Tab-separated table of N, CA and C in Angstrom:
chain	number	residue	atom	x	y	z
A	1	ILE	N	0.735	-1.376	-0.494
A	1	ILE	CA	-0.323	-0.128	-0.031
A	1	ILE	C	0.943	1.023	-0.160
A	2	ASP	N	1.774	1.289	1.081
A	2	ASP	CA	2.914	2.367	1.103
A	2	ASP	C	3.810	2.724	-0.273
A	3	ASN	N	3.852	1.358	-1.450
A	3	ASN	CA	4.910	1.833	-2.601
A	3	ASN	C	3.571	3.062	-3.594
A	4	HIS	N	1.747	2.535	-3.530
A	4	HIS	CA	1.471	2.671	-4.566
A	4	HIS	C	0.132	4.126	-3.876
A	5	PHE	N	0.510	4.440	-2.230
A	5	PHE	CA	-0.986	5.437	-2.243
A	5	PHE	C	0.294	6.165	-0.977
A	6	ASP	N	0.199	7.956	-1.237
A	6	ASP	CA	0.572	8.328	0.133
A	6	ASP	C	-0.741	8.774	1.226
A	7	LEU	N	-0.250	8.281	1.952
A	7	LEU	CA	-1.388	8.369	3.214
A	7	LEU	C	-1.305	9.358	4.306
A	8	ARG	N	-0.382	10.400	4.000
A	8	ARG	CA	-0.074	11.082	4.757
A	8	ARG	C	-1.201	12.790	4.503
A	9	PRO	N	-2.280	13.214	5.764
A	9	PRO	CA	-3.180	13.629	5.306
A	9	PRO	C	-3.244	14.517	4.559
A	10	HIS	N	-1.839	15.716	3.987
A	10	HIS	CA	-2.272	16.274	3.267
A	10	HIS	C	-2.557	15.749	1.842
A	11	ALA	N	-1.662	14.592	1.234
A	11	ALA	CA	-1.471	13.744	0.004
A	11	ALA	C	-3.435	13.398	0.381
A	12	ILE	N	-3.469	12.751	0.847
A	12	ILE	CA	-4.955	12.365	0.619
A	12	ILE	C	-6.169	13.394	0.429
A	13	THR	N	-5.696	14.517	1.244
A	13	THR	CA	-6.862	15.448	0.690
A	13	THR	C	-6.271	15.888	-0.241
A	14	GLN	N	-5.539	15.867	-0.735
A	14	GLN	CA	-5.042	16.179	-2.618
A	14	GLN	C	-5.383	14.758	-3.531
A	15	MET	N	-5.181	13.957	-3.485
A	15	MET	CA	-5.710	13.161	-4.026
A	15	MET	C	-7.183	12.216	-4.203
A	16	LEU	N	-7.928	12.393	-2.976
A	16	LEU	CA	-9.212	12.954	-2.963
A	16	LEU	C	-9.809	14.158	-3.329
A	17	ASP	N	-9.315	15.001	-3.465
A	17	ASP	CA	-9.918	16.592	-4.061
A	17	ASP	C	-10.721	16.788	-2.958
A	18	LEU	N	-10.240	16.800	-1.609
A	18	LEU	CA	-11.747	16.930	-0.763
A	18	LEU	C	-11.960	18.324	-0.534
A	19	LEU	N	-11.268	19.036	-1.029
A	19	LEU	CA	-11.321	20.814	-0.694
A	19	LEU	C	-12.810	21.370	-1.115
A	20	HIS	N	-13.460	20.624	-1.741
A	20	HIS	CA	-14.631	21.395	-2.440
A	20	HIS	C	-15.894	20.900	-1.392
A	21	PRO	N	-16.790	22.327	-1.379
A	21	PRO	CA	-18.191	22.108	-0.966
A	21	PRO	C	-18.954	21.164	-1.484
A	22	MET	N	-18.804	19.777	-1.646
A	22	MET	CA	-19.657	18.874	-2.030
A	22	MET	C	-20.426	18.077	-0.954
A	23	TYR	N	-20.455	17.841	0.536
A	23	TYR	CA	-20.385	16.997	1.243
A	23	TYR	C	-22.397	17.092	1.252
A	24	ARG	N	-22.910	18.014	1.041
A	24	ARG	CA	-24.543	18.467	1.478
A	24	ARG	C	-24.476	17.575	0.099
A	25	GLN	N	-24.087	17.491	-1.134
A	25	GLN	CA	-24.982	16.850	-1.904
A	25	GLN	C	-24.775	15.227	-1.935
A	26	THR	N	-23.706	15.082	-1.596
A	26	THR	CA	-22.861	14.147	-1.162
A	26	THR	C	-23.089	13.037	-0.144
A	27	ALA	N	-23.447	13.470	0.595
A	27	ALA	CA	-24.197	12.938	2.116
A	27	ALA	C	-25.570	12.190	1.648
A	28	ALA	N	-25.977	12.151	0.790
A	28	ALA	CA	-27.524	11.242	0.827
A	28	ALA	C	-27.112	9.830	0.298
A	29	TYR	N	-27.841	9.166	0.608
A	29	TYR	CA	-27.821	7.395	-0.052
A	29	TYR	C	-26.685	7.351	0.584
A	30	GLY	N	-26.051	7.678	1.292
A	30	GLY	CA	-24.290	7.177	1.780
A	30	GLY	C	-23.528	7.483	1.150
A	31	HIS	N	-22.183	7.522	1.854
A	31	HIS	CA	-20.660	8.144	0.836
A	31	HIS	C	-20.155	6.993	-0.321
A	32	PHE	N	-20.565	5.466	-0.077
A	32	PHE	CA	-20.317	4.336	-1.033
A	32	PHE	C	-21.350	4.064	-2.207
A	33	GLY	N	-20.075	3.381	-3.189
A	33	GLY	CA	-21.212	2.502	-3.980
A	33	GLY	C	-21.758	3.588	-5.613
A	34	HIS	N	-21.035	5.186	-5.024
A	34	HIS	CA	-21.804	5.957	-6.423
A	34	HIS	C	-20.186	6.131	-7.716
A	35	ASP	N	-20.730	5.874	-8.752
A	35	ASP	CA	-19.568	5.849	-9.667
A	35	ASP	C	-19.709	7.585	-9.556
A	36	PRO	N	-17.853	8.164	-9.858
A	36	PRO	CA	-17.718	9.511	-9.580
A	36	PRO	C	-18.251	10.632	-10.755
A	37	PHE	N	-18.587	11.796	-10.672
A	37	PHE	CA	-19.083	12.405	-12.064
A	37	PHE	C	-18.258	13.659	-11.287
A	38	GLU	N	-18.176	14.586	-12.410
A	38	GLU	CA	-18.127	15.713	-12.376
A	38	GLU	C	-19.202	16.819	-11.627
A	39	MET	N	-18.754	17.486	-10.828
A	39	MET	CA	-20.055	18.544	-9.820
A	39	MET	C	-19.284	20.193	-10.395
A	40	THR	N	-20.118	20.843	-10.538
A	40	THR	CA	-19.925	22.283	-10.665
A	40	THR	C	-21.441	22.784	-9.650
A	41	VAL	N	-20.142	23.330	-8.230
A	41	VAL	CA	-20.970	23.856	-6.688
A	41	VAL	C	-20.196	25.322	-7.358
A	42	GLY	N	-21.234	26.555	-7.909
A	42	GLY	CA	-20.537	28.083	-7.874
A	42	GLY	C	-19.751	28.256	-8.728
A	43	ASN	N	-18.269	28.399	-8.643
A	43	ASN	CA	-17.251	28.852	-9.665
A	43	ASN	C	-16.463	27.492	-9.739
A	44	GLU	N	-16.167	26.537	-9.086
A	44	GLU	CA	-15.790	25.172	-9.050
A	44	GLU	C	-16.304	23.822	-9.656
A	45	THR	N	-15.586	23.726	-10.292
A	45	THR	CA	-15.989	22.361	-11.171
A	45	THR	C	-14.627	21.287	-10.823
A	46	PHE	N	-15.582	20.231	-10.338
A	46	PHE	CA	-14.585	19.081	-9.420
A	46	PHE	C	-15.520	17.670	-9.461
A	47	THR	N	-14.890	16.435	-9.143
A	47	THR	CA	-15.018	15.086	-8.908
A	47	THR	C	-16.075	14.529	-8.027
A	48	ALA	N	-16.963	14.250	-8.286
A	48	ALA	CA	-17.624	13.693	-6.897
A	48	ALA	C	-17.517	12.641	-6.794
A	49	TYR	N	-17.643	11.922	-5.229
A	49	TYR	CA	-17.124	10.610	-5.146
A	49	TYR	C	-16.095	10.520	-5.371
A	50	SER	N	-15.242	11.058	-5.590
A	50	SER	CA	-13.404	10.576	-5.977
A	50	SER	C	-12.531	9.580	-5.630
A	51	TRP	N	-13.649	9.384	-4.324
A	51	TRP	CA	-13.055	8.118	-3.142
A	51	TRP	C	-13.679	6.900	-3.763
A	52	GLU	N	-14.289	6.705	-4.986
A	52	GLU	CA	-14.616	5.113	-5.932
A	52	GLU	C	-13.519	5.746	-7.094
A	53	LYS	N	-12.933	6.013	-7.360
A	53	LYS	CA	-12.132	5.964	-8.551
A	53	LYS	C	-11.715	4.701	-8.083
A	54	THR	N	-11.501	3.715	-9.422
A	54	THR	CA	-10.918	1.998	-9.454
A	54	THR	C	-9.397	2.127	-10.823
A	55	ASP	N	-9.009	3.554	-10.572
A	55	ASP	CA	-7.732	4.381	-11.395
A	55	ASP	C	-6.737	3.395	-10.879
A	56	LYS	N	-6.162	2.702	-9.763
A	56	LYS	CA	-5.279	1.769	-9.572
A	56	LYS	C	-5.360	0.689	-9.237
A	57	ALA	N	-6.646	0.170	-10.088
A	57	ALA	CA	-6.971	-1.488	-9.762
A	57	ALA	C	-5.901	-1.650	-10.417
A	58	ASP	N	-5.788	-1.654	-11.881
A	58	ASP	CA	-4.299	-2.855	-12.552
A	58	ASP	C	-3.078	-2.460	-11.703
A	59	GLU	N	-2.759	-1.634	-11.392
A	59	GLU	CA	-1.575	-1.343	-10.804
A	59	GLU	C	-1.490	-2.231	-9.465
A	60	LEU	N	-2.514	-1.722	-8.604
A	60	LEU	CA	-2.384	-2.635	-7.229
A	60	LEU	C	-2.710	-4.304	-7.966
A	61	ARG	N	-3.660	-4.581	-8.449
A	61	ARG	CA	-3.117	-6.142	-9.438
A	61	ARG	C	-2.392	-6.738	-9.443
A	62	ALA	N	-1.503	-6.523	-10.102
A	62	ALA	CA	-0.050	-6.588	-11.042
A	62	ALA	C	1.049	-6.409	-9.897
A	63	ALA	N	0.564	-5.417	-8.897
A	63	ALA	CA	2.104	-5.411	-7.579
A	63	ALA	C	1.342	-6.452	-6.389
A	64	ALA	N	0.481	-7.435	-6.582
A	64	ALA	CA	-0.115	-8.444	-5.759
A	64	ALA	C	0.193	-9.726	-6.345
A	65	GLY	N	0.507	-9.242	-8.178
A	65	GLY	CA	0.969	-10.998	-8.340
A	65	GLY	C	-0.741	-11.133	-8.954
A	66	LEU	N	-1.713	-10.897	-9.330
A	66	LEU	CA	-3.295	-11.677	-9.431
A	66	LEU	C	-3.525	-11.095	-11.194
């Protein structure tokens, strides 16, 4: 895990793009099991449900020998 993810608090905040006002909209019906999508609030556009991305799946499978 350490080889693939920077788990320092600031790095997690950046990786998941958490500094946007999306939580009122994303809190309904649970935080998990949604597809990420682009969302605009005010003048900011960002990815909602960024923690649901699977972009590292292939890399992690390869590292695990799967």
